[in-house]
Amino acid sequence: MRNTLRLLLITLLTGLLLCSYSYAAMKKTQKPMPTSKGAEHKMKTYYMGRFAIDLPEDFKLEIQSNRFRRVEIEEYPNLKDAEQKWKSRLSEIEKLKKPEGVKKIIIKEQPIERLGKWARGVLYYGDYRADDECKWDIFVSYGLSGVLFSLRGLLDKEKSMYAWLKEIAAAYSPHPFPNQPANHPFYTEHGVIELPYKRQESTYARFAGPMEMKLEIDMSETHEVEKVGILESLAAALATNFVPGVDVEKIRGHKRTVAGLKGEELVTRITADMGPKLYFGWKYNGKEDSGEHPEIRISIQQAPDGNLDEKIKIWDAALDSFRPAYKR
């Protein structure tokens, strides 16, 4: 029972910082960041969603995923054979389970003009449990790369779905990223969509860094802004004092403005049966239905204890570099 309660408290505390799960980077040399030992970290710039961040080059992007206006985006950099990739996609669809009474899972397939080097679209049944649901896929070849845009919806709305999906595909560019941000850029891992916010945007990225640091960034639009911040949540959790044997040391806990956004920062050391771990978190609660002010969580979780000064310098530099990638 005691171990269960400990786990519950640790889960609660880490949840205050946790980025939910939701692909690598646009690299740009920055001024080196000094370290506690006088060495220097060369920096790289990573663009994601409508923001950018600078990290030491020994941080490696493990995953970046994006969702834009309900559209799923799957990118294929360095694609050697786009035609074969499209044939493989059609083969995957053909193997899907069909709804009862449906003879062919693919409803229609068609070429699409004026998208990339060439483009194809396919409409098919998206859920074997329902014959009124469908999915549009648009695959665009750019020669050396390709992108698959996908959207789920109702079959009687397939024409508007197609128009919606095609607008987003037409606004995507795989070209090298500009030095200056465009008016309404939304960055994926290998491209950028030049469209303003409308609905349902989200971005998740995870980086593996030195000293076993894992930095996560999670951004998504919110329809209801949370009233309670991470500092108040932590205070409430500690006030209960219901799990003896788990020590929580608050290293930092204050309001902190990042990228002009007024959020809260929390740095703690949590000691339980597995020994002490360091947790870093910054959260901005966002504004309702906003692409420029999404709910943002930046965190480093369960970093081994030790080298605190060095880790804080890296953490501070990352937060200080976080910024909008659009023109204000």
Tab-separated table of C-alpha atoms in Angstrom:
chain	number	residue	atom	x	y	z
A	1	MET	CA	0.000	0.000	0.000
A	2	ARG	CA	2.802	2.366	0.895
A	3	ASN	CA	4.578	1.748	-2.414
A	4	THR	CA	1.306	2.340	-4.263
A	5	LEU	CA	0.829	5.694	-2.551
A	6	ARG	CA	4.394	6.678	-3.365
A	7	LEU	CA	3.784	5.860	-6.990
A	8	LEU	CA	0.594	7.914	-6.965
A	9	LEU	CA	2.400	10.967	-5.614
A	10	ILE	CA	5.277	10.672	-8.064
A	11	THR	CA	2.786	10.217	-10.896
A	12	LEU	CA	0.931	13.330	-9.757
A	13	LEU	CA	4.065	15.442	-9.442
A	14	THR	CA	5.517	14.345	-12.767
A	15	GLY	CA	2.134	14.844	-14.364
A	16	LEU	CA	2.394	18.514	-13.515
A	17	LEU	CA	5.357	18.689	-15.888
A	18	LEU	CA	4.534	15.881	-18.248
A	19	CYS	CA	4.214	16.405	-21.997
A	20	SER	CA	1.542	14.113	-23.445
A	21	TYR	CA	2.509	11.885	-26.356
A	22	SER	CA	1.566	13.298	-29.533
A	23	TYR	CA	9.223	14.076	-36.329
A	24	ALA	CA	14.177	16.141	-37.024
A	25	ALA	CA	15.307	19.369	-37.153
A	26	MET	CA	15.950	22.483	-39.090
A	27	LYS	CA	19.500	23.356	-38.151
A	28	LYS	CA	20.903	26.807	-37.738
A	29	THR	CA	24.151	27.739	-36.035
A	30	GLN	CA	23.766	30.025	-33.050
A	31	LYS	CA	26.158	31.683	-30.621
A	32	PRO	CA	27.780	29.063	-28.387
A	33	MET	CA	26.340	28.603	-24.900
A	34	PRO	CA	28.943	28.644	-22.091
A	35	THR	CA	28.928	25.757	-19.647
A	36	SER	CA	29.907	25.564	-16.012
A	37	LYS	CA	33.309	24.216	-16.980
A	38	GLY	CA	34.047	26.991	-19.419
A	39	ALA	CA	33.408	24.794	-22.468
A	40	GLU	CA	30.995	25.808	-25.189
A	41	HIS	CA	27.918	24.136	-26.627
A	42	LYS	CA	27.238	24.765	-30.307
A	43	MET	CA	23.542	25.416	-30.765
A	44	LYS	CA	20.990	24.272	-33.347
A	45	THR	CA	17.576	25.717	-34.051
A	46	TYR	CA	14.566	23.445	-34.221
A	47	TYR	CA	11.258	24.662	-35.641
A	48	MET	CA	8.020	23.058	-34.492
A	49	GLY	CA	4.442	24.216	-34.864
A	50	ARG	CA	4.468	28.006	-34.646
A	51	PHE	CA	7.572	28.195	-32.427
A	52	ALA	CA	11.339	27.606	-32.466
A	53	ILE	CA	13.930	26.636	-29.865
A	54	ASP	CA	17.745	26.515	-29.714
A	55	LEU	CA	19.386	23.468	-28.128
A	56	PRO	CA	22.991	22.269	-27.785
A	57	GLU	CA	23.946	20.153	-30.782
A	58	ASP	CA	24.418	17.092	-28.574
A	59	PHE	CA	20.633	17.044	-28.106
A	60	LYS	CA	19.127	14.727	-30.718
A	61	LEU	CA	15.532	14.868	-31.890
A	62	GLU	CA	13.936	11.479	-31.237
A	63	ILE	CA	10.431	12.247	-32.430
A	64	GLN	CA	8.340	15.127	-33.710
A	65	SER	CA	4.671	14.746	-34.574
A	66	ASN	CA	2.161	17.290	-35.803
A	67	ARG	CA	-1.559	17.600	-36.385
A	68	PHE	CA	-2.866	20.525	-38.406
A	69	ARG	CA	-6.571	21.310	-38.716
A	70	ARG	CA	-7.375	17.662	-37.911
A	71	VAL	CA	-5.054	16.520	-40.721
A	72	GLU	CA	-2.418	13.877	-40.023
A	73	ILE	CA	0.881	14.553	-41.789
A	74	GLU	CA	3.439	11.841	-42.553
A	75	GLU	CA	6.665	12.997	-44.213
A	76	TYR	CA	9.148	10.910	-46.207
A	77	PRO	CA	12.472	12.718	-46.633
A	78	ASN	CA	15.076	11.357	-49.056
A	79	LEU	CA	12.447	9.287	-50.851
A	80	LYS	CA	14.058	7.315	-53.679
A	81	ASP	CA	10.916	5.953	-55.355
A	82	ALA	CA	7.730	7.948	-54.786
A	83	GLU	CA	5.711	5.828	-57.226
A	84	GLN	CA	6.554	2.693	-55.271
A	85	LYS	CA	5.686	4.436	-52.007
A	86	TRP	CA	2.231	5.300	-53.347
A	87	LYS	CA	1.701	1.731	-54.602
A	88	SER	CA	2.659	0.453	-51.151
A	89	ARG	CA	0.143	2.789	-49.567
A	90	LEU	CA	-2.635	1.511	-51.831
A	91	SER	CA	-1.633	-2.055	-51.009
A	92	GLU	CA	-1.883	-1.280	-47.280
A	93	ILE	CA	-5.371	0.143	-47.772
A	94	GLU	CA	-6.490	-2.905	-49.755
A	95	LYS	CA	-5.581	-5.112	-46.798
A	96	LEU	CA	-7.773	-3.181	-44.355
A	97	LYS	CA	-10.920	-4.828	-43.030
A	98	LYS	CA	-14.039	-3.687	-44.898
A	99	PRO	CA	-17.353	-2.690	-43.311
A	100	GLU	CA	-20.053	-5.326	-43.489
A	101	GLY	CA	-21.713	-5.403	-46.908
A	102	VAL	CA	-18.931	-3.427	-48.631
A	103	LYS	CA	-17.244	-5.212	-51.561
A	104	LYS	CA	-14.330	-2.823	-52.210
A	105	ILE	CA	-12.628	-0.784	-49.523
A	106	ILE	CA	-11.331	1.831	-51.989
A	107	ILE	CA	-14.167	4.076	-53.117
A	108	LYS	CA	-12.179	6.047	-55.681
A	109	GLU	CA	-8.650	7.025	-56.654
A	110	GLN	CA	-7.645	10.046	-58.702
A	111	PRO	CA	-4.677	12.138	-59.861
A	112	ILE	CA	-4.405	15.697	-58.524
A	113	GLU	CA	-3.006	18.530	-60.594
A	114	ARG	CA	-0.752	21.399	-59.514
A	115	LEU	CA	0.548	19.787	-56.338
A	116	GLY	CA	4.283	19.129	-56.086
A	117	LYS	CA	5.880	17.116	-58.898
A	118	TRP	CA	2.799	14.907	-58.961
A	119	ALA	CA	0.037	13.963	-56.546
A	120	ARG	CA	-2.600	11.249	-56.079
A	121	GLY	CA	-5.666	10.980	-53.910
A	122	VAL	CA	-7.590	7.991	-52.616
A	123	LEU	CA	-10.924	7.826	-50.801
A	124	TYR	CA	-11.674	4.677	-48.822
A	125	TYR	CA	-13.720	3.351	-45.924
A	126	GLY	CA	-11.977	4.455	-42.758
A	127	ASP	CA	-13.619	2.200	-40.165
A	128	TYR	CA	-14.744	-1.407	-40.676
A	129	ARG	CA	-17.428	-0.867	-38.043
A	130	ALA	CA	-19.218	1.874	-40.002
A	131	ASP	CA	-20.088	2.146	-43.690
A	132	ASP	CA	-20.748	5.886	-43.423
A	133	GLU	CA	-17.204	6.826	-42.363
A	134	CYS	CA	-14.324	7.414	-44.751
A	135	LYS	CA	-10.767	8.653	-45.054
A	136	TRP	CA	-9.100	10.765	-47.706
A	137	ASP	CA	-5.379	10.345	-48.362
A	138	ILE	CA	-3.460	12.749	-50.584
A	139	PHE	CA	0.119	11.789	-51.421
A	140	VAL	CA	2.368	14.474	-52.904
A	141	SER	CA	5.749	13.763	-54.518
A	142	TYR	CA	8.313	16.565	-54.492
A	143	GLY	CA	10.937	14.573	-56.359
A	144	LEU	CA	13.345	13.719	-53.559
A	145	SER	CA	10.712	13.672	-50.821
A	146	GLY	CA	7.042	12.948	-50.338
A	147	VAL	CA	4.228	13.741	-47.908
A	148	LEU	CA	1.017	11.914	-47.048
A	149	PHE	CA	-1.900	14.058	-45.856
A	150	SER	CA	-4.820	12.169	-44.270
A	151	LEU	CA	-8.248	13.195	-42.989
A	152	ARG	CA	-11.090	11.182	-41.459
A	153	GLY	CA	-14.754	12.088	-41.707
A	154	LEU	CA	-18.232	11.121	-42.843
A	155	LEU	CA	-18.766	9.777	-46.333
A	156	ASP	CA	-21.470	12.310	-47.169
A	157	LYS	CA	-18.915	15.065	-46.458
A	158	GLU	CA	-16.166	13.639	-48.636
A	159	LYS	CA	-16.192	16.533	-51.138
A	160	SER	CA	-15.681	19.167	-48.464
A	161	MET	CA	-13.081	16.904	-46.828
A	162	TYR	CA	-11.193	16.714	-50.108
A	163	ALA	CA	-11.240	20.493	-50.514
A	164	TRP	CA	-10.075	20.945	-46.908
A	165	LEU	CA	-7.240	18.445	-47.337
A	166	LYS	CA	-6.156	19.848	-50.702
A	167	GLU	CA	-5.931	23.391	-49.297
A	168	ILE	CA	-3.512	22.211	-46.618
A	169	ALA	CA	-1.465	20.137	-49.065
A	170	ALA	CA	-1.211	23.139	-51.410
A	171	ALA	CA	0.037	25.334	-48.545
A	172	TYR	CA	2.817	22.881	-47.603
A	173	SER	CA	6.387	23.493	-48.748
A	174	PRO	CA	9.355	21.146	-48.274
A	175	HIS	CA	11.824	23.854	-49.223
A	176	PRO	CA	14.639	24.981	-46.904
A	177	PHE	CA	13.346	27.147	-44.125
A	178	PRO	CA	13.651	30.901	-44.521
A	179	ASN	CA	15.886	32.983	-42.290
A	180	GLN	CA	12.927	35.218	-41.507
A	181	PRO	CA	9.569	33.778	-40.432
A	182	ALA	CA	6.612	34.063	-42.772
A	183	ASN	CA	3.271	35.508	-41.727
A	184	HIS	CA	1.523	32.281	-40.691
A	185	PRO	CA	4.018	29.397	-40.683
A	186	PHE	CA	3.274	26.066	-39.043
A	187	TYR	CA	6.432	23.949	-39.059
A	188	THR	CA	6.465	20.184	-39.383
A	189	GLU	CA	9.656	18.160	-39.149
A	190	HIS	CA	10.601	18.542	-42.804
A	191	GLY	CA	8.389	21.321	-44.102
A	192	VAL	CA	6.188	24.278	-43.384
A	193	ILE	CA	2.483	25.018	-43.916
A	194	GLU	CA	1.722	28.667	-44.636
A	195	LEU	CA	-1.786	28.993	-43.209
A	196	PRO	CA	-3.236	30.774	-40.165
A	197	TYR	CA	-4.720	28.927	-37.207
A	198	LYS	CA	-8.237	27.626	-37.678
A	199	ARG	CA	-8.683	24.658	-35.362
A	200	GLN	CA	-7.041	21.576	-33.837
A	201	GLU	CA	-3.309	22.246	-34.039
A	202	SER	CA	-0.858	20.223	-31.983
A	203	THR	CA	2.874	19.535	-31.917
A	204	TYR	CA	4.962	17.169	-29.816
A	205	ALA	CA	8.761	16.811	-29.814
A	206	ARG	CA	11.181	14.837	-27.665
A	207	PHE	CA	14.966	15.312	-27.544
A	208	ALA	CA	17.633	13.105	-25.956
A	209	GLY	CA	20.450	15.160	-24.491
A	210	PRO	CA	23.591	14.847	-22.389
A	211	MET	CA	23.562	13.624	-18.802
A	212	GLU	CA	20.514	11.461	-19.618
A	213	MET	CA	18.310	14.521	-20.060
A	214	LYS	CA	15.106	14.063	-22.056
A	215	LEU	CA	13.514	17.337	-23.090
A	216	GLU	CA	9.897	17.323	-24.222
A	217	ILE	CA	7.778	20.033	-25.797
A	218	ASP	CA	4.025	19.649	-26.104
A	219	MET	CA	1.796	22.321	-27.651
A	220	SER	CA	-1.890	22.164	-28.495
A	221	GLU	CA	-4.809	24.516	-28.796
A	222	THR	CA	-7.109	24.672	-25.809
A	223	HIS	CA	-10.837	25.309	-25.654
A	224	GLU	CA	-10.863	25.833	-21.904
A	225	VAL	CA	-7.940	27.525	-20.175
A	226	GLU	CA	-6.925	25.872	-16.912
A	227	LYS	CA	-7.360	28.108	-13.899
A	228	VAL	CA	-4.739	26.363	-11.754
A	229	GLY	CA	-1.015	26.488	-12.519
A	230	ILE	CA	1.695	23.937	-11.745
A	231	LEU	CA	2.812	25.804	-8.612
A	232	GLU	CA	-0.618	25.731	-7.015
A	233	SER	CA	-1.063	22.107	-8.033
A	234	LEU	CA	2.232	21.153	-6.402
A	235	ALA	CA	1.386	23.046	-3.225
A	236	ALA	CA	-1.949	21.253	-2.987
A	237	ALA	CA	-0.298	17.868	-3.513
A	238	LEU	CA	2.353	18.497	-0.856
A	239	ALA	CA	-0.170	19.894	1.618
A	240	THR	CA	-1.920	16.535	1.817
A	241	ASN	CA	1.302	14.851	2.995
A	242	PHE	CA	-0.299	11.485	2.368
A	243	VAL	CA	2.784	9.577	1.210
A	244	PRO	CA	5.561	9.260	3.804
A	245	GLY	CA	8.954	8.281	2.472
A	246	VAL	CA	8.818	10.436	-0.664
A	247	ASP	CA	10.837	13.604	-0.353
A	248	VAL	CA	10.088	16.535	-2.659
A	249	GLU	CA	12.582	19.384	-2.688
A	250	LYS	CA	11.471	22.471	-4.586
A	251	ILE	CA	14.588	23.944	-6.196
A	252	ARG	CA	12.693	26.573	-8.153
A	253	GLY	CA	9.074	27.573	-8.274
A	254	HIS	CA	8.011	30.896	-9.688
A	255	LYS	CA	6.256	32.670	-12.497
A	256	ARG	CA	8.440	32.914	-15.609
A	257	THR	CA	7.771	34.656	-18.899
A	258	VAL	CA	9.027	32.721	-21.925
A	259	ALA	CA	8.602	33.940	-25.512
A	260	GLY	CA	6.501	36.762	-24.101
A	261	LEU	CA	4.115	34.230	-22.582
A	262	LYS	CA	3.458	34.420	-18.839
A	263	GLY	CA	3.822	30.915	-17.496
A	264	GLU	CA	5.132	29.108	-14.434
A	265	GLU	CA	8.405	27.268	-13.852
A	266	LEU	CA	8.984	24.407	-11.442
A	267	VAL	CA	12.261	22.570	-10.767
A	268	THR	CA	12.197	19.803	-8.163
A	269	ARG	CA	14.207	16.929	-6.811
A	270	ILE	CA	12.058	13.925	-5.943
A	271	THR	CA	13.538	11.155	-3.826
A	272	ALA	CA	11.791	7.810	-3.507
A	273	ASP	CA	12.798	4.146	-3.488
A	274	MET	CA	14.656	4.473	-6.813
A	275	GLY	CA	16.751	7.368	-5.528
A	276	PRO	CA	16.640	11.099	-6.303
A	277	LYS	CA	15.581	12.382	-9.718
A	278	LEU	CA	15.461	15.910	-11.117
A	279	TYR	CA	12.354	17.354	-12.778
A	280	PHE	CA	12.214	20.594	-14.767
A	281	GLY	CA	8.966	22.054	-16.048
A	282	TRP	CA	7.512	25.215	-17.554
A	283	LYS	CA	3.862	25.566	-18.437
A	284	TYR	CA	1.784	28.213	-20.168
A	285	ASN	CA	-1.967	27.703	-19.928
A	286	GLY	CA	-2.678	29.374	-23.281
A	287	LYS	CA	-5.662	31.247	-24.606
A	288	GLU	CA	-8.881	29.803	-25.920
A	289	ASP	CA	-8.796	28.628	-29.548
A	290	SER	CA	-5.480	30.257	-30.409
A	291	GLY	CA	-2.596	29.050	-32.579
A	292	GLU	CA	-0.251	31.771	-31.373
A	293	HIS	CA	-1.136	31.118	-27.717
A	294	PRO	CA	-1.558	27.348	-27.361
A	295	GLU	CA	-1.195	25.491	-24.108
A	296	ILE	CA	2.553	24.788	-23.879
A	297	ARG	CA	4.444	22.358	-21.663
A	298	ILE	CA	8.240	22.126	-21.736
A	299	SER	CA	9.834	19.595	-19.415
A	300	ILE	CA	12.808	17.446	-18.496
A	301	GLN	CA	11.732	14.486	-16.414
A	302	GLN	CA	13.492	11.907	-14.289
A	303	ALA	CA	16.978	13.219	-15.026
A	304	PRO	CA	19.557	11.588	-12.768
A	305	ASP	CA	20.508	13.670	-9.764
A	306	GLY	CA	23.819	15.497	-10.009
A	307	ASN	CA	25.365	18.171	-12.254
A	308	LEU	CA	22.504	20.426	-11.215
A	309	ASP	CA	24.239	23.690	-12.136
A	310	GLU	CA	25.098	22.397	-15.612
A	311	LYS	CA	21.584	21.104	-16.198
A	312	ILE	CA	20.023	24.363	-15.018
A	313	LYS	CA	22.229	26.330	-17.430
A	314	ILE	CA	21.079	24.144	-20.318
A	315	TRP	CA	17.466	24.433	-19.140
A	316	ASP	CA	17.644	28.221	-18.809
A	317	ALA	CA	19.264	28.628	-22.223
A	318	ALA	CA	16.572	26.473	-23.839
A	319	LEU	CA	13.726	28.442	-22.259
A	320	ASP	CA	15.375	31.775	-23.064
A	321	SER	CA	15.700	30.757	-26.728
A	322	PHE	CA	12.099	29.537	-27.114
A	323	ARG	CA	10.307	32.027	-29.373
A	324	PRO	CA	7.558	32.495	-31.958
A	325	ALA	CA	8.476	31.482	-35.516
A	326	TYR	CA	5.956	33.887	-37.013
A	327	LYS	CA	5.807	37.627	-37.519
A	328	ARG	CA	4.094	39.403	-34.660
